[in-house]
Short mmCIF file of C-alpha atoms and ligand atoms in Angstrom, two decimals:
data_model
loop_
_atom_site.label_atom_id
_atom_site.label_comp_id
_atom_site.label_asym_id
_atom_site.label_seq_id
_atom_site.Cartn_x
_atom_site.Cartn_y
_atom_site.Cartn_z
CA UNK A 1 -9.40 18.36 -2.53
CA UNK A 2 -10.15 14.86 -1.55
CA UNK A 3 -13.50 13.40 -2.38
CA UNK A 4 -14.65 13.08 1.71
CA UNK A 5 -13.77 16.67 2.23
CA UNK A 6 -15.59 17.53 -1.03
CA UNK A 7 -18.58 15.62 0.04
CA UNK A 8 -18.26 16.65 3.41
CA UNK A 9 -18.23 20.75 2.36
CA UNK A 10 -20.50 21.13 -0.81
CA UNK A 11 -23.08 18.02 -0.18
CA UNK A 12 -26.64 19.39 1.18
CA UNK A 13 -29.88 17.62 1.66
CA UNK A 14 -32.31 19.05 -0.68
CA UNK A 15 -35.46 17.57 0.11
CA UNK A 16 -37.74 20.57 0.68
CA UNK A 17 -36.32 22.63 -1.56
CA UNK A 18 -38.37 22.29 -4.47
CA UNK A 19 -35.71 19.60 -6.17
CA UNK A 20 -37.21 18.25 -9.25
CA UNK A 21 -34.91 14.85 -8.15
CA UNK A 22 -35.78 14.85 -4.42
CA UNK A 23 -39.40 16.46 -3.66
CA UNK A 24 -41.11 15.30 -7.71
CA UNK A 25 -41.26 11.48 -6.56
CA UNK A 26 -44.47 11.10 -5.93
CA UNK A 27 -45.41 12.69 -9.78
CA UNK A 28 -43.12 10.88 -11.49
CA UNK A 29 -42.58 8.02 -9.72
CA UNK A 30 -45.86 6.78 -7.99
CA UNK A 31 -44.01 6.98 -4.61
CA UNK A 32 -42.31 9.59 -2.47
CA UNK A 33 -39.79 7.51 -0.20
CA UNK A 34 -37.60 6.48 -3.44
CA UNK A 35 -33.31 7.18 -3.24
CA UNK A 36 -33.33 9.64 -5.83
CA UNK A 37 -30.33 8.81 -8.37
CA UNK A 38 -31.89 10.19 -11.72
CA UNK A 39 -32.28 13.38 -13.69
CA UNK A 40 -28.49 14.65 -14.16
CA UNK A 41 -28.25 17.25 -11.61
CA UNK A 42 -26.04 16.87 -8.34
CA UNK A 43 -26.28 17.16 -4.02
CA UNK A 44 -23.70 19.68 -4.03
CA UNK A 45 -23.60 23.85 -3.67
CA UNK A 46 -21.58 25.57 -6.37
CA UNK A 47 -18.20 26.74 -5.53
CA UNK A 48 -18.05 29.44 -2.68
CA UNK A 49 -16.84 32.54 -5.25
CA UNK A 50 -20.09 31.17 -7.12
CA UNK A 51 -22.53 32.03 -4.13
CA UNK A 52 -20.28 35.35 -3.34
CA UNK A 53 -20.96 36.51 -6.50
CA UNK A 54 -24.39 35.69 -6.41
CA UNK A 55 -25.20 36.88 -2.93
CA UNK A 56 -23.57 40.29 -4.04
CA UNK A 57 -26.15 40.87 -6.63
CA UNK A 58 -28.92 39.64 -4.83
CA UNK A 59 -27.75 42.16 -2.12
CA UNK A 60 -28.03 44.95 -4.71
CA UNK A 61 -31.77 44.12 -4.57
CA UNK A 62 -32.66 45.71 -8.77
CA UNK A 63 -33.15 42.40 -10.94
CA UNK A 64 -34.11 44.92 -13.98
CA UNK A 65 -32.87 44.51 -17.90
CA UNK A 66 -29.71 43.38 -18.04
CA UNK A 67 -27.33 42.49 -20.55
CA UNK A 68 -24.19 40.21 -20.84
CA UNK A 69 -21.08 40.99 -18.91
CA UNK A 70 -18.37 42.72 -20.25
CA UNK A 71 -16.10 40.07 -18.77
CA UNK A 72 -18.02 36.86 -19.85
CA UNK A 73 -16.15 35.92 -22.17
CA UNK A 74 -12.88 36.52 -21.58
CA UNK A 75 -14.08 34.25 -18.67
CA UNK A 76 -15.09 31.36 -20.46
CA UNK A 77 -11.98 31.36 -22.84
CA UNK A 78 -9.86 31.46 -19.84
CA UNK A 79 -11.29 28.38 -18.92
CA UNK A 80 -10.95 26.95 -21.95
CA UNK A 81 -7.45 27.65 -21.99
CA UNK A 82 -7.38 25.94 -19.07
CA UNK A 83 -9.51 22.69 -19.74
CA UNK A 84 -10.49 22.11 -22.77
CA UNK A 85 -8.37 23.74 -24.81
CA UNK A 86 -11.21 24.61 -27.83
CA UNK A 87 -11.06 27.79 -29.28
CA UNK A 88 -14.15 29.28 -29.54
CA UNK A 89 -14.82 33.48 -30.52
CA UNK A 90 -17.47 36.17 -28.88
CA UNK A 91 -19.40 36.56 -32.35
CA UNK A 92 -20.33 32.94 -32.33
CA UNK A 93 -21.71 33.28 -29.15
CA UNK A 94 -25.84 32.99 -28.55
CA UNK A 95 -27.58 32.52 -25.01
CA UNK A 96 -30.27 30.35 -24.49
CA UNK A 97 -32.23 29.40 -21.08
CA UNK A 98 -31.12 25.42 -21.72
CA UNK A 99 -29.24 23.24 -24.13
CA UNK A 100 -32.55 21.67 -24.80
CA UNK A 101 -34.18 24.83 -25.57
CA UNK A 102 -31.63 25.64 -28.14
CA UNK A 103 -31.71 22.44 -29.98
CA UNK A 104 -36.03 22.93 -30.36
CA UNK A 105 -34.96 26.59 -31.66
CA UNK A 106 -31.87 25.39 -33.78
CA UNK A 107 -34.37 22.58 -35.70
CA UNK A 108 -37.01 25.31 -35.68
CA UNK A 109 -34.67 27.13 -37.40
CA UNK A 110 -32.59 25.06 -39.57
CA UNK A 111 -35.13 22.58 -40.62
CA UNK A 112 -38.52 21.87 -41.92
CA UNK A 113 -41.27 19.80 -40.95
CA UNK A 114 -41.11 16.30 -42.36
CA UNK A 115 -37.21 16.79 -42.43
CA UNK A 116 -35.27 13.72 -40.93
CA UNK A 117 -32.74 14.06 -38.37
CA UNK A 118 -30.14 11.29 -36.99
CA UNK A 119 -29.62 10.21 -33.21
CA UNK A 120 -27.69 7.63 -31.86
CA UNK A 121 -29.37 6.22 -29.14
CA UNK A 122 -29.26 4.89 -26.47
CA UNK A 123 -29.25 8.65 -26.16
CA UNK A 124 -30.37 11.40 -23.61
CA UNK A 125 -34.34 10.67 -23.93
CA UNK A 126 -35.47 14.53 -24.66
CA UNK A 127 -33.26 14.31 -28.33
CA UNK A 128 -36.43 12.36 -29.17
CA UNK A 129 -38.76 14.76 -28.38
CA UNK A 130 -36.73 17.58 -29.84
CA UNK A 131 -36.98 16.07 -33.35
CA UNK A 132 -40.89 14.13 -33.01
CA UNK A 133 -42.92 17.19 -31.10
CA UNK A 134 -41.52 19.31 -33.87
CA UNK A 135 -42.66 17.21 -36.82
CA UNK A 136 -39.41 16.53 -38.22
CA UNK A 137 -38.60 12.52 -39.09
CA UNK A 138 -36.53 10.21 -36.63
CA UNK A 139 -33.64 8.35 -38.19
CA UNK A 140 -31.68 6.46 -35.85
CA UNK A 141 -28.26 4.47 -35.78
CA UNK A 142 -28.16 2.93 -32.61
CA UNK A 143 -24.55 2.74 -30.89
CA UNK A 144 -23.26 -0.46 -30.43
CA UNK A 145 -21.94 -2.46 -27.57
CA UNK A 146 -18.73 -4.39 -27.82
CA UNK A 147 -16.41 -6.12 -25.40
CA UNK A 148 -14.54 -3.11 -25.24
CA UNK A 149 -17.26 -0.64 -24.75
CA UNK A 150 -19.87 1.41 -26.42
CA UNK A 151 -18.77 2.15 -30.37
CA UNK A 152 -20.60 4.09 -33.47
CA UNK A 153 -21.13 1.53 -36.33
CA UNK A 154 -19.86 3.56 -38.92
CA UNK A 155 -21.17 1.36 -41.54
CA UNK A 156 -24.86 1.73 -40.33
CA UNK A 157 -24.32 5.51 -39.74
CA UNK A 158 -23.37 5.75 -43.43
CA UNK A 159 -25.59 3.67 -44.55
CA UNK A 160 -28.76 5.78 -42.96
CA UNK A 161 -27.25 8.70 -44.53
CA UNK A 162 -27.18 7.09 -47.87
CA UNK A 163 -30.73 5.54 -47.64
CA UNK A 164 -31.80 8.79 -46.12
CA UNK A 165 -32.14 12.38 -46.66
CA UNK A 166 -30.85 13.31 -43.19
CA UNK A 167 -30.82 17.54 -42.82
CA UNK A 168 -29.18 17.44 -39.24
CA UNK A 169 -27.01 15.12 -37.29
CA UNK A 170 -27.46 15.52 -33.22
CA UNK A 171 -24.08 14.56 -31.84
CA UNK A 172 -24.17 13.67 -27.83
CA UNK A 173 -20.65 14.28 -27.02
CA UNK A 174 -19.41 12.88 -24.13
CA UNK A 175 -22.37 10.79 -24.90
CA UNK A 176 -25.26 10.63 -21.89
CA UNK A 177 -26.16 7.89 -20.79
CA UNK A 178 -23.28 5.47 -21.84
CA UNK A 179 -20.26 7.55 -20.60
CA UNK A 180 -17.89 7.73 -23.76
CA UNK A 181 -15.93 10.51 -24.25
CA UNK A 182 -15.37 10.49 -28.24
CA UNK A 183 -11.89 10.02 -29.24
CA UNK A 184 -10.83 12.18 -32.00
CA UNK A 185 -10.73 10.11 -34.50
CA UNK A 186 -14.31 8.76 -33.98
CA UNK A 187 -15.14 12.24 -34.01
CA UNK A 188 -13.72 12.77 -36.91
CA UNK A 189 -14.88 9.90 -39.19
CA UNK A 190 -17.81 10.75 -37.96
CA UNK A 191 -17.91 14.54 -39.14
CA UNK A 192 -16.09 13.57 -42.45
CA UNK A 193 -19.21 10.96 -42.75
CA UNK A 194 -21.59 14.53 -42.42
CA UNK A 195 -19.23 16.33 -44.76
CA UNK A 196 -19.66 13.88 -47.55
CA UNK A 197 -23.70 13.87 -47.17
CA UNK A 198 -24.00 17.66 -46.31
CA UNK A 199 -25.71 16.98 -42.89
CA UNK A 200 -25.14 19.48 -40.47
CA UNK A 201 -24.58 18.77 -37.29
CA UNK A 202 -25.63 19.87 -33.36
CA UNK A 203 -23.13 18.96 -31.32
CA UNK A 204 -24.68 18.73 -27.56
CA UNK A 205 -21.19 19.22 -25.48
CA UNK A 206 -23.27 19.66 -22.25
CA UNK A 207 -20.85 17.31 -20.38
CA UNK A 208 -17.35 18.60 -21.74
CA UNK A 209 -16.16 19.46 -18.61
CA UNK A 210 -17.00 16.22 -16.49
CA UNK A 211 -14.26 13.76 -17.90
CA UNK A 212 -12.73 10.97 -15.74
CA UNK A 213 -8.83 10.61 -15.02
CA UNK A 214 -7.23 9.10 -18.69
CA UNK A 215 -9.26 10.41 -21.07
CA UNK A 216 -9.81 13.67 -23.08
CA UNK A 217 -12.39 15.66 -24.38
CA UNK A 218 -12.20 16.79 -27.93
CA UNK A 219 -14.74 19.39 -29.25
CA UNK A 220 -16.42 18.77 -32.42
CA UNK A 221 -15.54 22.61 -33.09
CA UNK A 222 -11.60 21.89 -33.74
CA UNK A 223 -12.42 18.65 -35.63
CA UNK A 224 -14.77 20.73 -38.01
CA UNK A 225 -11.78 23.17 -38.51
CA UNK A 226 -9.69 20.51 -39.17
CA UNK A 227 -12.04 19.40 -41.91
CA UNK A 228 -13.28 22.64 -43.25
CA UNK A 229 -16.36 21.88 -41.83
CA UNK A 230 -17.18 24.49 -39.24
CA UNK A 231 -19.90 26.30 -41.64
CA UNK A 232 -22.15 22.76 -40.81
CA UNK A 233 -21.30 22.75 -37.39
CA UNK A 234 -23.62 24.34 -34.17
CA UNK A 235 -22.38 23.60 -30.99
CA UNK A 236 -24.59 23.98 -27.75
CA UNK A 237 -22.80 23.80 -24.26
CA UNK A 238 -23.39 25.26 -20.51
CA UNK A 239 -21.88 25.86 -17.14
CA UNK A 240 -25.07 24.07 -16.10
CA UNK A 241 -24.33 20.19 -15.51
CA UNK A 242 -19.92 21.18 -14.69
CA UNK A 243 -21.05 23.42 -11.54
CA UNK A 244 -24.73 22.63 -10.85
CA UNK A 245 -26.88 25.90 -12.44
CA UNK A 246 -29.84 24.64 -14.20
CA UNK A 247 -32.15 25.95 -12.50
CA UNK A 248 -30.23 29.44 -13.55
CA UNK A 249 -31.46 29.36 -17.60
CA UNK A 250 -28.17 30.40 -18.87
CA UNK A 251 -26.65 28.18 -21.79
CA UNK A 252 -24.66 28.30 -25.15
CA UNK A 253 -24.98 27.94 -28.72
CA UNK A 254 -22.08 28.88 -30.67
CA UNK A 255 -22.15 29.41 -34.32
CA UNK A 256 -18.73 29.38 -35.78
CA UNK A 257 -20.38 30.28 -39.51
CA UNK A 258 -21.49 33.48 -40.78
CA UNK A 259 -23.88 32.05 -43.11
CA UNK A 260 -25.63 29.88 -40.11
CA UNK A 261 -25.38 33.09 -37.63
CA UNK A 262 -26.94 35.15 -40.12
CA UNK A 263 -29.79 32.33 -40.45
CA UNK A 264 -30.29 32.00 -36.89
CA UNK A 265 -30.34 35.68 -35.63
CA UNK A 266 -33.34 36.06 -38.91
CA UNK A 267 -35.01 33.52 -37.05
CA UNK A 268 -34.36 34.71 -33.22
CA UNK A 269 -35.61 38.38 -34.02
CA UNK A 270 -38.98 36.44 -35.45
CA UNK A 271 -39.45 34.19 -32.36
CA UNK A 272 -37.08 35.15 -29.68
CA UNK A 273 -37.54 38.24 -27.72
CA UNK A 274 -36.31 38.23 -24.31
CA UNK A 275 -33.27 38.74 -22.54
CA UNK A 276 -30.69 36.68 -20.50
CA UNK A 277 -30.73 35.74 -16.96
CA UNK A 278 -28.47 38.10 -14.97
CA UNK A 279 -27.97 35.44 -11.78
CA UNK A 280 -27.20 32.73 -14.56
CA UNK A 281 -24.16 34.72 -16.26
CA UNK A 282 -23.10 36.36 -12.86
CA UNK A 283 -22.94 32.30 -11.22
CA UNK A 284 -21.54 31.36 -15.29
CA UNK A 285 -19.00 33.99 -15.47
CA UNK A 286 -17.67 33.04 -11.14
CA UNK A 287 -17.71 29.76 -11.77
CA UNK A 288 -15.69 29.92 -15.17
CA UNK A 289 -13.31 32.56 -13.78
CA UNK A 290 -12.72 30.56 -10.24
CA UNK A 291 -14.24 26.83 -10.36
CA UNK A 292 -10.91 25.15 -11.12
CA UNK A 293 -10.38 23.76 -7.78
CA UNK A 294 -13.95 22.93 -7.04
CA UNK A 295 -14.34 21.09 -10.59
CA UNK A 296 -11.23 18.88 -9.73
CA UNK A 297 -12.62 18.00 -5.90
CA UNK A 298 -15.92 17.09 -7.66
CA UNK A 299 -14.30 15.00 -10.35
CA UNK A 300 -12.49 12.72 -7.50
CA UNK A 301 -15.98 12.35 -6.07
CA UNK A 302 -17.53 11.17 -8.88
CA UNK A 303 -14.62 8.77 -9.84
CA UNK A 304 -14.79 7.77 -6.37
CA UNK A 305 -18.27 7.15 -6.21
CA UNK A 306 -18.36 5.30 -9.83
CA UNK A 307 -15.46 2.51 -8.18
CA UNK A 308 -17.58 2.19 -5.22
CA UNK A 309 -20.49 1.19 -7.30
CA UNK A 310 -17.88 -0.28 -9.62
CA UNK A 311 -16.24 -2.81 -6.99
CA UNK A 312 -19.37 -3.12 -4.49
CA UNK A 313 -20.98 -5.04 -7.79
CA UNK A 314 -18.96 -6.61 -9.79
CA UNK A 315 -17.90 -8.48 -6.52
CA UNK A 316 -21.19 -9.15 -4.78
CA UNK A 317 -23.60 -8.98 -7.75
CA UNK A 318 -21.52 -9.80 -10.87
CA UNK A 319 -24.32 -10.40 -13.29
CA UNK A 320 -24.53 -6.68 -13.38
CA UNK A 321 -22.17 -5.37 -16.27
CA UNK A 322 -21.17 -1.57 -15.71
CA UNK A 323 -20.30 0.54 -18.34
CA UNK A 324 -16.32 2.10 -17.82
CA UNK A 325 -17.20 5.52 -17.09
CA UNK A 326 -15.15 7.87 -19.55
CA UNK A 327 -17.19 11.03 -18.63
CA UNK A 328 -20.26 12.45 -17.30
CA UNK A 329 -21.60 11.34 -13.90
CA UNK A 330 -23.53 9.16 -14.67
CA UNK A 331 -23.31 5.16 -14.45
CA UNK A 332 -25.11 2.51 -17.15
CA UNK A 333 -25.38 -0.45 -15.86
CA UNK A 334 -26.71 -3.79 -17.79
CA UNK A 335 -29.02 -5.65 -15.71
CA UNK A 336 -30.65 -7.89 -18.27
CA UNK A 337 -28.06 -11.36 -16.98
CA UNK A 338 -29.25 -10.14 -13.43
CA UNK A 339 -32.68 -10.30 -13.38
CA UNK A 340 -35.49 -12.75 -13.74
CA UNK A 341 -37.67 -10.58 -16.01
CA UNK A 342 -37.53 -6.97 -17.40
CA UNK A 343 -40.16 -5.95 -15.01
CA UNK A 344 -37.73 -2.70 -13.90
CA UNK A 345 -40.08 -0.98 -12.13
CA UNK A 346 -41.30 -3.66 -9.91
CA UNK A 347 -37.85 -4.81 -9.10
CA UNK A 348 -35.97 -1.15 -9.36
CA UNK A 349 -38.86 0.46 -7.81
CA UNK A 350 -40.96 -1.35 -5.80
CA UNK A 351 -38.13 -3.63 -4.28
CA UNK A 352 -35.22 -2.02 -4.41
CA UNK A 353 -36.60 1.27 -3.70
CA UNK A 354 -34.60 3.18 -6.32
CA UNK A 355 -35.52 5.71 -8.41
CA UNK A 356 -33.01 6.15 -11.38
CA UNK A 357 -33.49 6.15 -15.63
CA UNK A 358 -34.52 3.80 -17.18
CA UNK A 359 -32.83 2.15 -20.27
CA UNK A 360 -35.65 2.29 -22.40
CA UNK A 361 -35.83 6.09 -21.88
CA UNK A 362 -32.81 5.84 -23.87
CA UNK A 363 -33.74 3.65 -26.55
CA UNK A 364 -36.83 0.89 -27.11
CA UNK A 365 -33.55 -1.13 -27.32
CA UNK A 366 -32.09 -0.84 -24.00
CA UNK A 367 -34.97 -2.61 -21.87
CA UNK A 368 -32.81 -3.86 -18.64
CA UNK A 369 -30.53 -1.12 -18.27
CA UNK A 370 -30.71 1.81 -15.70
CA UNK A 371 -28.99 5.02 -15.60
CA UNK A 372 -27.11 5.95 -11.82
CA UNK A 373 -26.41 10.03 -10.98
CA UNK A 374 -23.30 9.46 -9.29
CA UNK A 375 -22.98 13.73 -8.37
CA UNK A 376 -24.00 12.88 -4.63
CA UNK A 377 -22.47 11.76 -1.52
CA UNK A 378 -20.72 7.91 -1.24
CA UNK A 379 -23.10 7.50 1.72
CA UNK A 380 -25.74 7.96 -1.27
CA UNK A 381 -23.70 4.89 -3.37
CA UNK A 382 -23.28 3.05 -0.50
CA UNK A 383 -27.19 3.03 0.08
CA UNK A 384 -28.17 2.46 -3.23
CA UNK A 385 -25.83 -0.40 -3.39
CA UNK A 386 -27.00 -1.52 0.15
CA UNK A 387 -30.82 -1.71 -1.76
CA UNK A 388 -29.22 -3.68 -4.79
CA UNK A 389 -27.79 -6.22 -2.15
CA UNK A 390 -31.02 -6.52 -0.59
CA UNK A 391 -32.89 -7.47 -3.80
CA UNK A 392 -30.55 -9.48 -4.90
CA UNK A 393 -31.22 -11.67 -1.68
CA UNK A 394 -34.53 -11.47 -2.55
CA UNK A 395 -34.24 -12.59 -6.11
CA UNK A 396 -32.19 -15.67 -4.10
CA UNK A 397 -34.61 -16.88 -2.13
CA UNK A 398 -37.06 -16.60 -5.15
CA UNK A 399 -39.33 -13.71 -5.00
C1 LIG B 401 -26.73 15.61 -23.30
C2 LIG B 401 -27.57 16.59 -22.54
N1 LIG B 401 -28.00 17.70 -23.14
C3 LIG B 401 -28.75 18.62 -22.48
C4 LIG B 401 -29.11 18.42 -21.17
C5 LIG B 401 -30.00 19.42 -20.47
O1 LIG B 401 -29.53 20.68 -20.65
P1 LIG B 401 -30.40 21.95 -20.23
O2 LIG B 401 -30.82 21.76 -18.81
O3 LIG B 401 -29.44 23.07 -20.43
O4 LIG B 401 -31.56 22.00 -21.18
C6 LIG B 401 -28.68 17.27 -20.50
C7 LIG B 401 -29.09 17.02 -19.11
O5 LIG B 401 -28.91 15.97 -18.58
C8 LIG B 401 -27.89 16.34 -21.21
O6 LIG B 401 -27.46 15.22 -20.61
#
């Protein structure tokens, strides 16, 4: 499907309907009448088959105790044998209501207070939180930004596991908010690093599914076999950010390891007692059995939408440096040659009238960066691009 008749069938406004992105500006950002390009969700309905198979259920009326169905995961695998290509098994499989939810109960679980755990920020902001609200110790190795594009300094990763006595390694992968999609054999100096300093590892592969024209997703799961690894591997995924469900509480954790499944489910029957969400697997198990089409009409959208932004600046407004886009949808862009000072918010905010991520969400390093949801119409681009323009007229005639 082309991206205008994508855009044109799935896009709805959503102001009004208790959107977190559209109708929480006043709360989070001070002001209500901001273009809402930030937290990763997107302005588009889930595939037709997706609603079907939810409207069927709802039309049954009984939302009782339910469990997982039969078909799930013959569902998911089929899709894996038809995108990703990762083999992954029924046993390993756990539910959780979010990714982010599962990481708090994986370090819960697999750690101790006072234990340190690696990130690699710039890095999704709540990876963070995960590790400091729970006591544990931050260790960081921040990614670094080359001429060709974002890259792990391997040296400084080792090091920090050398120096340090890191229990767990959270791998972002395709990594939010810089767009790589790990080649394998990042991934898999990476893992062999983890191997040598028995770290296990999280691997977050929320955004598996969302990867741009040229470039391929590996999982961290068939590196790990590769390296004998997979008994210090968990990997946490969800239908959530490929076909727009978060609001449905239905994600993954797979645990390829008996010893690490055995740990877990000890520690689930102690803290975790209720069940699954029936409208998340029914939308899950639709969407993995019949999204094909829809995923590839949204991926032309969002590779649309990222050369839009992509041209519009680096012609009119080249002091802006845009990260190539390997996979998610969402754009980093480098603002620090562009503007006079790193005031973001007043020149984001209050002049441009944009309400996006900010870089230092990401790290305390990446001051002058902002994060763009592309997931929405171009019209959307166009305006935000339109409000860029604007400022940087502004910023001309010396404001
Ligand atoms: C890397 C990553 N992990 C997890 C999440 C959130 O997942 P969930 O809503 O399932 O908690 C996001 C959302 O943007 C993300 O980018």
């Amino acid at each position: 499907m082309e991206a205008a008749e994508f855009i044109q069938t799935y896009y709805r406004k959503r102001k009004g309907t208790d959107s977190l992105k559209w109708d929480a500006l006043e709360e989070r950002y001070g002001a209500a009448d901001l273009l809402p390009l930030w937290v990763a969700d997107m302005d588009f309905s889930v595939p037709e088959s997706v609603q079907a198979a939810l409207a069927e259920r709802i039309g049954h009326g009984v939302f009782g105790y339910s469990f997982t169905p039969k078909d799930y995961f013959s569902a998911y695998q089929g899709w894996q044998s038809r995108h990703e290509q990762t083999l992954f098994q029924a046993e390993w499989l756990h539910f959780t209501s979010g990714v982010v939810q599962g990481i708090y109960d994986l370090i819960a679980c697999f750690t101790a207070e006072g234990d340190q755990i690696l990130i690699q920020p710039p890095v999704y902001y709540p990876f963070f939180d995960v590790v400091k609200n729970q006591k544990r110790r931050l260790v960081t190795s921040e990614l670094i930004e080359t001429e060709a594009g974002y890259r792990i300094d391997f040296e400084h990763f080792e090091k920090q596991l050398k120096e340090n006595t890191i229990k767990l390694f959270i791998l972002c992968s395709p990594h939010n908010p810089v767009g790589r999609v790990w080649e394998k054999a990042e991934l898999k100096k990476l893992l062999s690093l983890c191997q040598k300093y028995d770290v296990l590892v999280i691997s977050d592969e929320i955004h598996s599914d969302l990867i741009l024209p040229g470039n391929t997703f590996c999982s961290a799961l068939t590196i790990a076999a590769e390296l004998d690894f997979l008994d210090h591997l968990i990997v946490c995924n969800a239908p959530s950010k490929t076909f727009n469900l978060a609001s449905l509480l239905n994600a993954h954790i797979w645990l390829p390891a008996e010893n690490l499944r055995k740990t877990y489910q000890a520690w689930e029957g102690l803290h975790r007692q209720t069940g699954i969400s029936v409208l998340g697997q029914i939308a899950a198990q639709a969407a993995y059995a019949t999204g094909d089409e829809w995923l590839e009409g949204l991926l032309t959208v969002v590779e649309g939408n990222y050369q839009l932004l992509k041209r519009q600046l680096t012609t009119q407004i080249p002091k802006i440096k845009i990260s190539e886009l390997q996979g998610t949808y969402l754009a980093w862009l480098d603002l620090r040659d562009w503007l006079p000072s790193l005031d973001m918010k007043f020149f984001i905010q209050d002049q441009a009238g944009l309400a996006i991520d900010y870089g230092e969400w990401f790290s305390p390093e990446s001051k002058g960066f902002i994060r763009i949801n592309l997931a929405t119409s171009a019209e959307t681009i166009e305006t935000a691009v339109n409000h860029l323009l604007t400022l940087d007229h502004k910023l001309k005639g010396g404001i």
